[in-house]
PDB file of C-alpha atoms and ligand atoms in Angstrom:
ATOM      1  CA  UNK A  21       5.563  22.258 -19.511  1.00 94.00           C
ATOM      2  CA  UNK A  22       6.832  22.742 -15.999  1.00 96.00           C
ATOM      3  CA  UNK A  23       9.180  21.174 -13.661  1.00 98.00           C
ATOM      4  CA  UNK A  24       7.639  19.167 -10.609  1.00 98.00           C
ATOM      5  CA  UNK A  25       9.652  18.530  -7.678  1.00 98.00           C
ATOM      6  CA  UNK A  26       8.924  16.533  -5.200  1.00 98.00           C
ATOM      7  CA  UNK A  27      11.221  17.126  -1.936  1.00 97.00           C
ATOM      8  CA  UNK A  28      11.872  13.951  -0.411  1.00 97.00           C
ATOM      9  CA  UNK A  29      14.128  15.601   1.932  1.00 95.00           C
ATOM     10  CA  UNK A  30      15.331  19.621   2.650  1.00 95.00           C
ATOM     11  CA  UNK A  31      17.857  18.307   0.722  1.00 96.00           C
ATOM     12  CA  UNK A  32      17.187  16.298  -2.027  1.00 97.00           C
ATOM     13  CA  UNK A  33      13.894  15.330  -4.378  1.00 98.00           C
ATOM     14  CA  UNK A  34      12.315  14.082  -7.878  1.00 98.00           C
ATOM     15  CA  UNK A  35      12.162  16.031 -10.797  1.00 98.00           C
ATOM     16  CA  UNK A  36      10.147  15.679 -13.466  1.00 98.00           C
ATOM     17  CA  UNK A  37       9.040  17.750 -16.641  1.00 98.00           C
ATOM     18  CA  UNK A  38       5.155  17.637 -16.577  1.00 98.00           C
ATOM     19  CA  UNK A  39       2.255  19.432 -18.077  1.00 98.00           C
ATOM     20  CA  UNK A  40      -0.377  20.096 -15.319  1.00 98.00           C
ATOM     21  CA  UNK A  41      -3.849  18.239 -15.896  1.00 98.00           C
ATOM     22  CA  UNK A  42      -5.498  18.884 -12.541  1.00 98.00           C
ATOM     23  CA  UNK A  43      -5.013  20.744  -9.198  1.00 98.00           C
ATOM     24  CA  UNK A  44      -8.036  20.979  -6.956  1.00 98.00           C
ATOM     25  CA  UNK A  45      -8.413  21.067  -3.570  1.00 98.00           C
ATOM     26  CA  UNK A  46     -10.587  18.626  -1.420  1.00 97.00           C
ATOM     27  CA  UNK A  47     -11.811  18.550   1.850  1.00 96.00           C
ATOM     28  CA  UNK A  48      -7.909  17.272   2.988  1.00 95.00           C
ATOM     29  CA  UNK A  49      -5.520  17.601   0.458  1.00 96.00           C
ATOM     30  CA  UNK A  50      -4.352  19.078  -2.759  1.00 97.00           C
ATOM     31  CA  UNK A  51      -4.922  16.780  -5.543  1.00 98.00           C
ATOM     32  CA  UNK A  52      -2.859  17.201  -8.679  1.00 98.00           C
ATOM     33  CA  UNK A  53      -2.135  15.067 -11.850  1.00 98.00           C
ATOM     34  CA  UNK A  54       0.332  15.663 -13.939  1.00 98.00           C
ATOM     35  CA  UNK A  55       1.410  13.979 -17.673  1.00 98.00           C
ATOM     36  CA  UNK A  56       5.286  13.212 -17.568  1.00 98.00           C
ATOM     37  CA  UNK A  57       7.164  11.969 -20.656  1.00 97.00           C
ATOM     38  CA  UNK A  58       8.817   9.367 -18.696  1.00 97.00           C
ATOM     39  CA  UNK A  59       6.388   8.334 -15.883  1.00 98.00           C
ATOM     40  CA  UNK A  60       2.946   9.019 -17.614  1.00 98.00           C
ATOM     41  CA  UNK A  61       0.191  10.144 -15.956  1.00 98.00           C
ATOM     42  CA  UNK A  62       1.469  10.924 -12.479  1.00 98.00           C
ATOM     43  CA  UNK A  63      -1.382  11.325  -9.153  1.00 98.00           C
ATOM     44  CA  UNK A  64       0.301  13.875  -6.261  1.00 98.00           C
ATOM     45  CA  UNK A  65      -1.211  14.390  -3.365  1.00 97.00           C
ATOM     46  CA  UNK A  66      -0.390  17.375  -0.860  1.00 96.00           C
ATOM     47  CA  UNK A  67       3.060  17.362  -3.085  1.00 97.00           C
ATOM     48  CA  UNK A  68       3.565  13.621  -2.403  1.00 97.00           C
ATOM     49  CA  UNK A  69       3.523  11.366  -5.257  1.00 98.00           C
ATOM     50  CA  UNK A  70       1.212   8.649  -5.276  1.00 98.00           C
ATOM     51  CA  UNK A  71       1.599   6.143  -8.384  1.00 98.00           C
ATOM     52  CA  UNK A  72       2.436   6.858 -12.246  1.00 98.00           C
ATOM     53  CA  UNK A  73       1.038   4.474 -14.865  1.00 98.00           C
ATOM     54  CA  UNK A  74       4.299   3.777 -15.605  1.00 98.00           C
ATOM     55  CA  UNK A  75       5.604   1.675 -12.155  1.00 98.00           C
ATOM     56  CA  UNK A  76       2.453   1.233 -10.308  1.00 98.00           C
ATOM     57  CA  UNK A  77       2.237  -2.184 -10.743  1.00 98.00           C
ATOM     58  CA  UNK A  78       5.641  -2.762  -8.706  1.00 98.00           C
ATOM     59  CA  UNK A  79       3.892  -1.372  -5.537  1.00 98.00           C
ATOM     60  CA  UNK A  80       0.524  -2.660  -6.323  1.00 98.00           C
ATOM     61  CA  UNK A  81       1.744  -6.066  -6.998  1.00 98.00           C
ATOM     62  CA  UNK A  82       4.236  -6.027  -3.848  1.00 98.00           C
ATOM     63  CA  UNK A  83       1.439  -4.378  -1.520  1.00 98.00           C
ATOM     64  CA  UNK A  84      -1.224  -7.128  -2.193  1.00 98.00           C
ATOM     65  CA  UNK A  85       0.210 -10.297  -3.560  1.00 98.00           C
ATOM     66  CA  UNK A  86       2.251 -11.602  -0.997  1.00 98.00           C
ATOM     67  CA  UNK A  87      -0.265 -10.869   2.059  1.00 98.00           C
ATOM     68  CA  UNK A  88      -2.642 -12.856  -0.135  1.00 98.00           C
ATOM     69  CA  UNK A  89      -0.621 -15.666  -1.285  1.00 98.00           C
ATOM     70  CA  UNK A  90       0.305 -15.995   2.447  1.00 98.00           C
ATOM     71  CA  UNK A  91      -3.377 -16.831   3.741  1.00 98.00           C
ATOM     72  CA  UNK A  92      -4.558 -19.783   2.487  1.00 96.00           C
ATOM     73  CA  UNK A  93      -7.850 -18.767   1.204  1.00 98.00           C
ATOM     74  CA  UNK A  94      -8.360 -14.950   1.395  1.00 98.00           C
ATOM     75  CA  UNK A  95     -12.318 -14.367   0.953  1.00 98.00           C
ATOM     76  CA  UNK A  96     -12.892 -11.051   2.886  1.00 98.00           C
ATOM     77  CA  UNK A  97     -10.486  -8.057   1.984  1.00 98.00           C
ATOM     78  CA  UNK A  98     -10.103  -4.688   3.353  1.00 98.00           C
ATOM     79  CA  UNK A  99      -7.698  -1.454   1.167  1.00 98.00           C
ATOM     80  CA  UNK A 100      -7.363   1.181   3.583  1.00 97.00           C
ATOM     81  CA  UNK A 101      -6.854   4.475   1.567  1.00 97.00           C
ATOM     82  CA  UNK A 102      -6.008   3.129  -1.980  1.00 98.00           C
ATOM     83  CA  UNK A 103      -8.596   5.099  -3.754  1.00 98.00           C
ATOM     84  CA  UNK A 104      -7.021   5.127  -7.053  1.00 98.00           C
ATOM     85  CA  UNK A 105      -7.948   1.208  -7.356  1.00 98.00           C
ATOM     86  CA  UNK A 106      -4.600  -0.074  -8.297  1.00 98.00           C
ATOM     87  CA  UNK A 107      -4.469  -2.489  -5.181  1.00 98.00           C
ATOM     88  CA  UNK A 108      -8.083  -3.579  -5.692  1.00 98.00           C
ATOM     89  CA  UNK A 109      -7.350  -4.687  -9.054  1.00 98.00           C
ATOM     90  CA  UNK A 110      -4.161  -6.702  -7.714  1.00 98.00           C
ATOM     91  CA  UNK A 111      -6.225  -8.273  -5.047  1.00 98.00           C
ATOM     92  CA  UNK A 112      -9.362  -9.217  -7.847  1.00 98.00           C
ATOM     93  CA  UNK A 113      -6.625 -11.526  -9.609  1.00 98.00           C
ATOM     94  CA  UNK A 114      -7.319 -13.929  -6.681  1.00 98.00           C
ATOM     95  CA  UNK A 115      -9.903 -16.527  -7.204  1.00 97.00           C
ATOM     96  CA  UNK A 116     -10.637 -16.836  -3.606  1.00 98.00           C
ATOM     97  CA  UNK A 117     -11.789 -13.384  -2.862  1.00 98.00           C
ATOM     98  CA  UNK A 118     -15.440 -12.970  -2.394  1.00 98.00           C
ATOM     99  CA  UNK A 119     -16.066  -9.163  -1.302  1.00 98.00           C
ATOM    100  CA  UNK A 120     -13.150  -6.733  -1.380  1.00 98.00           C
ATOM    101  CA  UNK A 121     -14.117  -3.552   1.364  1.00 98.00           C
ATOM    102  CA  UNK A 122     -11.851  -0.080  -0.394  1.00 98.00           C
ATOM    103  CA  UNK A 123     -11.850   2.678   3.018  1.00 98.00           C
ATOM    104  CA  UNK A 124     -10.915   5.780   1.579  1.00 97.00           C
ATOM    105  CA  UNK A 125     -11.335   8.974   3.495  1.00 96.00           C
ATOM    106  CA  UNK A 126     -11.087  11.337   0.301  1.00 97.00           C
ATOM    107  CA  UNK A 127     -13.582  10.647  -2.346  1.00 98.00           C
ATOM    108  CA  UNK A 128     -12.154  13.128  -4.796  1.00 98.00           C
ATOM    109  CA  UNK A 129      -9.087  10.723  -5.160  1.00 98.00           C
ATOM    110  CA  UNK A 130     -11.509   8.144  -6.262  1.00 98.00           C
ATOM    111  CA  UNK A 131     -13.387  10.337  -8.878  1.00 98.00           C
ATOM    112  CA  UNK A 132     -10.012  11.535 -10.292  1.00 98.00           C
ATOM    113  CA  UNK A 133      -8.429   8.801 -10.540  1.00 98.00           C
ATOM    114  CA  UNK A 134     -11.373   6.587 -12.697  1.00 98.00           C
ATOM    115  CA  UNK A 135     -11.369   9.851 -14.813  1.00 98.00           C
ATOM    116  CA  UNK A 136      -7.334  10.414 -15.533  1.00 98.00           C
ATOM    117  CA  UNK A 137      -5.961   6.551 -14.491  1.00 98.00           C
ATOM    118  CA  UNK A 138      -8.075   4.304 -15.835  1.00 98.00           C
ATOM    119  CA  UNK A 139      -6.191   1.141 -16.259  1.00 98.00           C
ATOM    120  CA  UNK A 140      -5.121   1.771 -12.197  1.00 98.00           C
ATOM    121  CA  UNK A 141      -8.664   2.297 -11.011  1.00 98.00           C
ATOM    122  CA  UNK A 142     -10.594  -0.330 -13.830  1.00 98.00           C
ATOM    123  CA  UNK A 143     -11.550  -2.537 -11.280  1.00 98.00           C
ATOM    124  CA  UNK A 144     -13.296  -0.604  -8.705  1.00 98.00           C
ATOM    125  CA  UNK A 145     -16.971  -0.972  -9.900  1.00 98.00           C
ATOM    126  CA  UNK A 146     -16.177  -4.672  -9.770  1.00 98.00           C
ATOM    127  CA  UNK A 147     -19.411  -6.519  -8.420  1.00 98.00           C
ATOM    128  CA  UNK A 148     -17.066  -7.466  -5.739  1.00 98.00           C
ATOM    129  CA  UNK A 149     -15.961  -4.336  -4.560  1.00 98.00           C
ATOM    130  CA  UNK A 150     -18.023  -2.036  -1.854  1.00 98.00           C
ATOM    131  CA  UNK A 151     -16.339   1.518  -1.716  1.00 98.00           C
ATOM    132  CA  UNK A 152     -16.868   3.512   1.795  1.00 98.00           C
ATOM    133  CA  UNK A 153     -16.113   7.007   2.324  1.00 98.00           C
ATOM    134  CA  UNK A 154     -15.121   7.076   5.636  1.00 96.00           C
ATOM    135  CA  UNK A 155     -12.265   7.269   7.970  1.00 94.00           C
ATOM    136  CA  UNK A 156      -9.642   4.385   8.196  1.00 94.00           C
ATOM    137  CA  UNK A 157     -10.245   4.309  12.389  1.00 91.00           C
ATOM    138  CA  UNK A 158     -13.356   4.375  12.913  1.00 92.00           C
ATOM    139  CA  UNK A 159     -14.310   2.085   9.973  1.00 96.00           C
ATOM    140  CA  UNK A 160     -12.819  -0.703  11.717  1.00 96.00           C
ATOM    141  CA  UNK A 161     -14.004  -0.522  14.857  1.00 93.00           C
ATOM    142  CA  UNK A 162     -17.634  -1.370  13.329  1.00 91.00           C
ATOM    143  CA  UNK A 163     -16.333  -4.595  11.927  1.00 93.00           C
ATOM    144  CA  UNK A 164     -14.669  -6.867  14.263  1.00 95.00           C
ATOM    145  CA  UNK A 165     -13.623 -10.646  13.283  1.00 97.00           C
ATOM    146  CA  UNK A 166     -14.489  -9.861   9.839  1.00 98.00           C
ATOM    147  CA  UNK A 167     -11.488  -9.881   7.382  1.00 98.00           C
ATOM    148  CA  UNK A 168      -9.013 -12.436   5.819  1.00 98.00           C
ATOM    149  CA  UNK A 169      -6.106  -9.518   4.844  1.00 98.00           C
ATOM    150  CA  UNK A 170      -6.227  -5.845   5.866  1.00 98.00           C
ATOM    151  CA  UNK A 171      -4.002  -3.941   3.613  1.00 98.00           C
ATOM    152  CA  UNK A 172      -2.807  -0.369   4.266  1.00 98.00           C
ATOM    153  CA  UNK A 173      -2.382   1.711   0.944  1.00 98.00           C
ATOM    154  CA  UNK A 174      -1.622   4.802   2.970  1.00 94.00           C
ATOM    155  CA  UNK A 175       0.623   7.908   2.209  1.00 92.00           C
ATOM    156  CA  UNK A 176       2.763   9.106   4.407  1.00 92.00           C
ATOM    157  CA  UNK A 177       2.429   8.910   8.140  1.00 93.00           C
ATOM    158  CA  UNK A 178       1.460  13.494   7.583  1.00 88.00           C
ATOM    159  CA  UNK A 179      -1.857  14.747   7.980  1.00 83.00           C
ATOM    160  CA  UNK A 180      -4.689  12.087   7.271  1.00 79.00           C
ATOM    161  CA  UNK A 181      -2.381   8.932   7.117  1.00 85.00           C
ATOM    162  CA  UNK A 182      -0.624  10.074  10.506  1.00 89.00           C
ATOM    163  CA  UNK A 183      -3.045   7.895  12.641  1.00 89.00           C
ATOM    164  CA  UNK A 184      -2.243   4.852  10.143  1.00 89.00           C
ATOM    165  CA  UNK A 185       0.607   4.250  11.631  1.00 92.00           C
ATOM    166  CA  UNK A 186       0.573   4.069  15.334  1.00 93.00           C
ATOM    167  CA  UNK A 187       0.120   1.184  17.696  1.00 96.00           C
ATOM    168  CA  UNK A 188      -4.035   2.120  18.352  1.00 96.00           C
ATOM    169  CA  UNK A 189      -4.546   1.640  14.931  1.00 97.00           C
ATOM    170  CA  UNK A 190      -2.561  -1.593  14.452  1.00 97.00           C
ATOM    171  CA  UNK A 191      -4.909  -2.894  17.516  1.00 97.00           C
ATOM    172  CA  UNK A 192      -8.047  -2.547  15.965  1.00 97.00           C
ATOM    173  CA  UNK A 193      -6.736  -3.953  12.726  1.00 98.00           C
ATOM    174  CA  UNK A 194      -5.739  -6.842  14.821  1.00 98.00           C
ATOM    175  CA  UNK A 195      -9.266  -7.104  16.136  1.00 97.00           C
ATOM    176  CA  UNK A 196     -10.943  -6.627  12.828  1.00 98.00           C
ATOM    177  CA  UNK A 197      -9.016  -9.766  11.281  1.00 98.00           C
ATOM    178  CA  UNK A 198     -10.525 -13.161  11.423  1.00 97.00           C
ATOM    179  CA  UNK A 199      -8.580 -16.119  12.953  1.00 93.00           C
ATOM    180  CA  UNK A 200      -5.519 -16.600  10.184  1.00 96.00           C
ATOM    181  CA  UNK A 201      -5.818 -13.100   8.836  1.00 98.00           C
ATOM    182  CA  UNK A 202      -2.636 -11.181   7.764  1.00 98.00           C
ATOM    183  CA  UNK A 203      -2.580  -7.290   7.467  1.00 98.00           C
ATOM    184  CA  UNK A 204       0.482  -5.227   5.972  1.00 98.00           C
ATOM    185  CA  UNK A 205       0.998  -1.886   5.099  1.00 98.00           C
ATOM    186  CA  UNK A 206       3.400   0.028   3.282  1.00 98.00           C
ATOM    187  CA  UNK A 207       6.094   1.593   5.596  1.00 98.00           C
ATOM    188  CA  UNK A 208       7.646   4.012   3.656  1.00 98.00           C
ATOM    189  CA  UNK A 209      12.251   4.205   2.227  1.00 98.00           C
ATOM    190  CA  UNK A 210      14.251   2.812   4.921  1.00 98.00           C
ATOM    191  CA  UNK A 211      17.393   4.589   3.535  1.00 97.00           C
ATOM    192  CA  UNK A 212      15.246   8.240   3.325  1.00 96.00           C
ATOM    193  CA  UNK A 213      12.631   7.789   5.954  1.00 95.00           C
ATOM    194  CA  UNK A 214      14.513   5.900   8.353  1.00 96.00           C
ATOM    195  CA  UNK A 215      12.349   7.171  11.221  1.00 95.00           C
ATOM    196  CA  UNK A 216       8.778   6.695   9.450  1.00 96.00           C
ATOM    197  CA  UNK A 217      10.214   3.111   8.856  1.00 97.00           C
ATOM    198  CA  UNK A 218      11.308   2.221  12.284  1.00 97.00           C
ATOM    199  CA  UNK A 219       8.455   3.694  14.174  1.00 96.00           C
ATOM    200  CA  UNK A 220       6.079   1.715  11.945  1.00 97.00           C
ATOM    201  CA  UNK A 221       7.717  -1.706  12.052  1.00 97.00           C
ATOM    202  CA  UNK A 222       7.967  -0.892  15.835  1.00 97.00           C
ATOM    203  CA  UNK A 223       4.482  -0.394  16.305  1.00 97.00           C
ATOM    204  CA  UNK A 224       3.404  -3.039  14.491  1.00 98.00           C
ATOM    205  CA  UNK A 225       5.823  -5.733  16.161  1.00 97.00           C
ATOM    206  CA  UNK A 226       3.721  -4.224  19.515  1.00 97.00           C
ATOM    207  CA  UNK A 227       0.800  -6.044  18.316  1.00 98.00           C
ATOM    208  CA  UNK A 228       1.283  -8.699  15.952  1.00 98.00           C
ATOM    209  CA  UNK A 229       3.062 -12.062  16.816  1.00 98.00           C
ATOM    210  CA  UNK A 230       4.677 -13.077  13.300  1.00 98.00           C
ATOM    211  CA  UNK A 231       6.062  -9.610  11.623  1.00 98.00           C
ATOM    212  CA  UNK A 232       8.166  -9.677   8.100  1.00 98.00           C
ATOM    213  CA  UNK A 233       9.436  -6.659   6.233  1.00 98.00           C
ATOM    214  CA  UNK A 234      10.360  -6.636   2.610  1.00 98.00           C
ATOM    215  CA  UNK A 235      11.339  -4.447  -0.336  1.00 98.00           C
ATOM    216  CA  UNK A 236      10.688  -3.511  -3.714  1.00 98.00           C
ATOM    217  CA  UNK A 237      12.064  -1.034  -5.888  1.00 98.00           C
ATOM    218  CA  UNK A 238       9.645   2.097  -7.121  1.00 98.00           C
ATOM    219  CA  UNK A 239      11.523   4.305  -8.828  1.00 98.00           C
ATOM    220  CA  UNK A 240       9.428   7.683  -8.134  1.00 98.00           C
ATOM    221  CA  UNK A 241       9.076   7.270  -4.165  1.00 98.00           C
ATOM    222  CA  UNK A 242      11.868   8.775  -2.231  1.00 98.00           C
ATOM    223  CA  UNK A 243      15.506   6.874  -2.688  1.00 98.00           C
ATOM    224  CA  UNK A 244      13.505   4.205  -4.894  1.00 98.00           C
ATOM    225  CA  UNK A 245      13.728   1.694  -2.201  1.00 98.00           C
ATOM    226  CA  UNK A 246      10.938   0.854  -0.780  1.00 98.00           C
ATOM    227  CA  UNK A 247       9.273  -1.152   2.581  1.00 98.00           C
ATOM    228  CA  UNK A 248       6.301  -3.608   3.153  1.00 98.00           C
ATOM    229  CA  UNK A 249       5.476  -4.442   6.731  1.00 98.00           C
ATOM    230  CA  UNK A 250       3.374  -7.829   6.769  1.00 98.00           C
ATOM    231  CA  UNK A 251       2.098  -8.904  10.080  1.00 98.00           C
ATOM    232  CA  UNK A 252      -0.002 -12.097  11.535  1.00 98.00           C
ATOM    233  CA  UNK A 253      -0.764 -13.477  14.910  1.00 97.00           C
ATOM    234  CA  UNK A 254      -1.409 -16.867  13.229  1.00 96.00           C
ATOM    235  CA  UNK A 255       0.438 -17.382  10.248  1.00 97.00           C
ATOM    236  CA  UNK A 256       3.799 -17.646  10.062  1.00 97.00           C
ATOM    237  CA  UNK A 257       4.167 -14.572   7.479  1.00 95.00           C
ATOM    238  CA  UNK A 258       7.682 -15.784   7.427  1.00 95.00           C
ATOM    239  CA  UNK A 259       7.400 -18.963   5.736  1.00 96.00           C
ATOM    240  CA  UNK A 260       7.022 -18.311   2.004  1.00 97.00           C
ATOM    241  CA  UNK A 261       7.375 -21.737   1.164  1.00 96.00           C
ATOM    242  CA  UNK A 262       3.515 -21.797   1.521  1.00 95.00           C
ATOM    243  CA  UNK A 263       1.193 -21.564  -1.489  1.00 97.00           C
ATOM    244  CA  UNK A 264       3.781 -21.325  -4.137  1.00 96.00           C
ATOM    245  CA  UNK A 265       1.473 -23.015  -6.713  1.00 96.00           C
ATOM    246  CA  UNK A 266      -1.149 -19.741  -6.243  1.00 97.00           C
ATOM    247  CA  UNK A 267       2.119 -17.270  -7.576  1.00 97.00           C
ATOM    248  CA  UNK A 268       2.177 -19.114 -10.672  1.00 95.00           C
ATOM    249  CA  UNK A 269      -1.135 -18.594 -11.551  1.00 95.00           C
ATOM    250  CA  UNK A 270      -1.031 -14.734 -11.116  1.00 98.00           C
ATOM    251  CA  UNK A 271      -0.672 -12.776 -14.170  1.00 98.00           C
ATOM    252  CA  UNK A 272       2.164  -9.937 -12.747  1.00 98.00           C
ATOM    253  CA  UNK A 273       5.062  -7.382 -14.375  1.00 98.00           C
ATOM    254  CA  UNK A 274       7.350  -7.683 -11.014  1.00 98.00           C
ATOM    255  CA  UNK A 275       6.007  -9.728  -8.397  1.00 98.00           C
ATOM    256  CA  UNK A 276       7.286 -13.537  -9.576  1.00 98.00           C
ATOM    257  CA  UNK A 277       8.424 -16.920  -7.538  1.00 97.00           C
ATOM    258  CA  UNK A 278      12.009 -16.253  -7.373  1.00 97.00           C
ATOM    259  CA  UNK A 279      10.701 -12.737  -5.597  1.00 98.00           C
ATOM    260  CA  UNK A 280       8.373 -14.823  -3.691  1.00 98.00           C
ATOM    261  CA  UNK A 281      10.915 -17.321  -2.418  1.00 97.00           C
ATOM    262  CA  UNK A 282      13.452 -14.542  -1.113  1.00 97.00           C
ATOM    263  CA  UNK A 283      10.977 -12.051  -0.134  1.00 98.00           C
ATOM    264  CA  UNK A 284      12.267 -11.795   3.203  1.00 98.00           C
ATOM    265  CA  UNK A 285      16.195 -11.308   2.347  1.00 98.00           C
ATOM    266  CA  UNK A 286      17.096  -8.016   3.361  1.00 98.00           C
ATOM    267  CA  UNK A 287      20.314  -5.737   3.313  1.00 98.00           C
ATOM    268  CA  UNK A 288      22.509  -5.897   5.781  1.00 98.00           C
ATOM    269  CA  UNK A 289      21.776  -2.164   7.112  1.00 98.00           C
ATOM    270  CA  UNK A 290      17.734  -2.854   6.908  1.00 98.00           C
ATOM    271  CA  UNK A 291      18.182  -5.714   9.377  1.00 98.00           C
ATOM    272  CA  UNK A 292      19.788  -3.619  11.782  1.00 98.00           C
ATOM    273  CA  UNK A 293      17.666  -1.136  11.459  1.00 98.00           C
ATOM    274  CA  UNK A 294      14.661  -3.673  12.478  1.00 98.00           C
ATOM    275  CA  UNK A 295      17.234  -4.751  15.226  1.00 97.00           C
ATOM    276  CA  UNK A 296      17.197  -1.160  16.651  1.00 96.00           C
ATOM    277  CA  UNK A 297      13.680  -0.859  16.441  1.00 92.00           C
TER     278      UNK A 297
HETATM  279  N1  LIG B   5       0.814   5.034  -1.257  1.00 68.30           N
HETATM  280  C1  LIG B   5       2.195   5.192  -0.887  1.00 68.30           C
HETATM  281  C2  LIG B   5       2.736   6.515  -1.285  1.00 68.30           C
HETATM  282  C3  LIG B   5       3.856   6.992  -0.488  1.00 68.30           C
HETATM  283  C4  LIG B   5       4.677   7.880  -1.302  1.00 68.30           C
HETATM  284  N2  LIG B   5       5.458   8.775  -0.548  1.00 68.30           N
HETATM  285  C5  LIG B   5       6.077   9.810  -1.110  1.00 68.30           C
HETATM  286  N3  LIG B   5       6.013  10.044  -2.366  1.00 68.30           N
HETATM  287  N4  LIG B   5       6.798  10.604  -0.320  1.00 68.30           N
HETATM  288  C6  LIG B   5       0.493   5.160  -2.623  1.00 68.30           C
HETATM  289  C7  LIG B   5      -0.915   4.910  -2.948  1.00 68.30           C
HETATM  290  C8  LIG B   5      -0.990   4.188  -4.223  1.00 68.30           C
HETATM  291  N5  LIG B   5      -2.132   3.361  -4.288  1.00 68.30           N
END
């Protein structure tokens, strides 16, 4: 076994005792799994953990379910990175959806995650599910007015995922949404990554009318807190008194009614960070 850190900042990280499954290198990043006592299978990329089996479904399940409760009936949905699957397989627990569109520049993510996280990536040879291998940017600008909910399953804003987070981007998202579409992405730890946090809810507030931030707790990303930007020109993303009948029907591990009806209540240091921004 070895010990894996992961430095969240110069000064502090997550350690974990591992044995090492898989490092290879792909056309962008270093890809390496690793099997944790504690975490299970864990997916790293370029020294950044992804997902473990053991919380995944706390981000997937906060990343997709309350974008697609929100929209009334969510047909057409686009994952932008997200090649292990985990937030396709949230999203395929709605009903509604018709075709769900996974953009994910790296296809070595997607191959190594159906071979060492199976129960994340299960779904994504759905019927329903059309995988491109392709950049994030210039996938969108080929489909305009086409989506219900755009959801950004991005790493951090380094290397590849830098461009996911400016204002350009969050334009053509904007165009590539159909009347009543909602987009949100994950923004990264507002206590450790106060910057990457404000810059992205500031770019986004740029081009979206309604904007709404929330949190969940995942235990292996940097401080454990965690932020979901959720954005609309038409829907009041707000307003989660909306749709409260689809929650019940999901079958989820954290994402629930009562988290549902407060989604929006944030600590008092959060808010003024959004006020700053
Ligand atoms: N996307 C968000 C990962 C960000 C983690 N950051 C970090 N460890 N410094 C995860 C993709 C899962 N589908």
């Amino acid at each position: 076994m070895i010990w894996f850190t992961e430095h969240w900042t110069e000064n502090v990280g997550l350690t974990v005792k591992a044995n090492e499954v898989k490092r290879i290198k792909s056309k962008y990043q270093e890809i390496l799994v690793l099997d944790t006592p504690e975490f299970g299978k864990m997916l790293v990329l370029d020294g950044l953990v992804q997902t473990t089996e053991r919380d995944e479904f706390i981000y997937h399940e906060m990343l997709a379910h309350p974008a697609m409760v929100m929209h009334s009936n969510p047909e057409r949905v686009l994952v932008i990175g997200g090649g292990d699957g985990g937030t396709v397989r949230e999203i395929l627990k709605h009903k509604s959806v018709k075709e769900v569109h996974l953009c994910e520049i790296d296809e070595e993510v997607i191959i190594v995650s159906e071979k060492y996280f199976p129960s994340i990536s299960e779904k994504l040879r759905d019927p329903k599910v059309k995988i491109f291998i392709e950049d994030g940017n210039s996938f969108l600008e080929e489909r305009k007015d086409y989506y219900d909910v755009i959801i950004m399953d991005s790493s951090d804003p380094v290397g590849a995922s830098e461009v996911l987070f400016k204002k350009e981007f969050y334009e053509k998202v904007k165009s590539s949404l159909r009347k009543n579409g909602i987009m949100v992405a994950q923004t990264e730890s507002p206590i450790l990554q106060e910057k990457y946090f404000s810059r992205a809810f500031g770019e986004i507030r740029k081009v979206f009318r309604n904007v709404g931030v929330y949190l969940a707790y995942v235990p292996t990303y940097p401080s454990g807190m965690w932020s979901f930007t959720i954005a609309s020109d038409f829907v009041d993303v707000k307003d989660t008194s909306v749709n409260r009948e689809k929650v019940k029907e999901l079958k989820t591990k954290y994402f629930c009614d009562s988290i549902y009806a407060c989604l929006f209540a944030l600590p008092q240091f959060v808010q003024e960070i959004l006020k700053k921004s």
